[in-house]
Amino acid sequence: MLKPDYIFETSWEIGNKVGGIHTVISTKALTLKETFGDKLILVGPDLWRDRGKNPEFIEEPGLFKNWKVVAEKEGLKVKTGRWNIPGNPIVIL
């Protein structure tokens, strides 16, 4: 069976409870996390950047540390951590 090295999913609702897609993605993420572990990486916007602490995001500053240094040099401001849902998949905001 062929397995991908990594699975990336992007959505406005990753780490942000905006509407109904949040439930779909979070449920699917648990199933994918059980199969692929930390090779599942979810990417979403940081809607809480100017509003305080995001209750759905657990920051892990050391996650992808070297990549974050390069991204910041390119002008990208990113946070890495875990989505605070069952399975706690990796999230980049």
mmCIF file of C-alpha atoms in Angstrom, residues 21-72:
data_model
loop_
_atom_site.group_PDB
_atom_site.id
_atom_site.type_symbol
_atom_site.label_atom_id
_atom_site.label_comp_id
_atom_site.label_asym_id
_atom_site.label_seq_id
_atom_site.Cartn_x
_atom_site.Cartn_y
_atom_site.Cartn_z
ATOM 1 C CA ILE A 21 -16.789 23.052 8.331
ATOM 2 C CA HIS A 22 -14.946 23.182 11.667
ATOM 3 C CA THR A 23 -16.799 20.047 12.825
ATOM 4 C CA VAL A 24 -16.140 18.203 9.563
ATOM 5 C CA ILE A 25 -12.406 18.965 9.578
ATOM 6 C CA SER A 26 -11.895 18.263 13.282
ATOM 7 C CA THR A 27 -13.634 14.878 13.001
ATOM 8 C CA LYS A 28 -11.668 13.957 9.891
ATOM 9 C CA ALA A 29 -8.435 15.140 11.551
ATOM 10 C CA LEU A 30 -8.880 12.650 14.404
ATOM 11 C CA THR A 31 -9.215 9.751 11.952
ATOM 12 C CA LEU A 32 -6.233 10.909 9.883
ATOM 13 C CA LYS A 33 -4.135 11.489 13.022
ATOM 14 C CA GLU A 34 -4.811 7.909 14.150
ATOM 15 C CA THR A 35 -3.496 6.633 10.808
ATOM 16 C CA PHE A 36 -0.692 9.095 10.024
ATOM 17 C CA GLY A 37 0.333 10.476 13.425
ATOM 18 C CA ASP A 38 2.338 13.686 13.239
ATOM 19 C CA LYS A 39 2.655 13.383 9.476
ATOM 20 C CA LEU A 40 -0.709 15.160 9.344
ATOM 21 C CA ILE A 41 -0.151 18.915 9.270
ATOM 22 C CA LEU A 42 -3.069 21.334 9.225
ATOM 23 C CA VAL A 43 -2.658 24.939 8.089
ATOM 24 C CA GLY A 44 -5.010 27.818 8.822
ATOM 25 C CA PRO A 45 -5.040 31.563 9.429
ATOM 26 C CA ASP A 46 -4.305 33.081 12.822
ATOM 27 C CA LEU A 47 -7.614 34.877 13.325
ATOM 28 C CA TRP A 48 -6.753 35.476 16.990
ATOM 29 C CA ARG A 49 -3.477 37.308 16.291
ATOM 30 C CA ASP A 50 -4.864 40.657 17.466
ATOM 31 C CA ARG A 51 -7.613 39.341 19.756
ATOM 32 C CA GLY A 52 -5.725 37.475 22.474
ATOM 33 C CA LYS A 53 -5.119 33.817 23.175
ATOM 34 C CA ASN A 54 -6.756 31.321 20.805
ATOM 35 C CA PRO A 55 -8.544 28.687 22.936
ATOM 36 C CA GLU A 56 -8.208 26.148 20.115
ATOM 37 C CA PHE A 57 -4.438 26.462 19.728
ATOM 38 C CA ILE A 58 -1.688 25.117 21.975
ATOM 39 C CA GLU A 59 1.550 26.760 20.868
ATOM 40 C CA GLU A 60 4.757 24.712 20.634
ATOM 41 C CA PRO A 61 7.443 27.232 19.635
ATOM 42 C CA GLY A 62 10.091 24.516 19.113
ATOM 43 C CA LEU A 63 8.015 22.657 16.511
ATOM 44 C CA PHE A 64 9.623 23.092 13.048
ATOM 45 C CA LYS A 65 12.035 25.583 14.633
ATOM 46 C CA ASN A 66 14.511 25.679 11.714
ATOM 47 C CA TRP A 67 11.742 26.100 9.149
ATOM 48 C CA LYS A 68 10.213 28.934 11.164
ATOM 49 C CA VAL A 69 13.541 30.816 11.130
ATOM 50 C CA VAL A 70 13.653 30.611 7.323
ATOM 51 C CA ALA A 71 9.957 31.559 7.034
ATOM 52 C CA GLU A 72 10.471 34.612 9.242
#
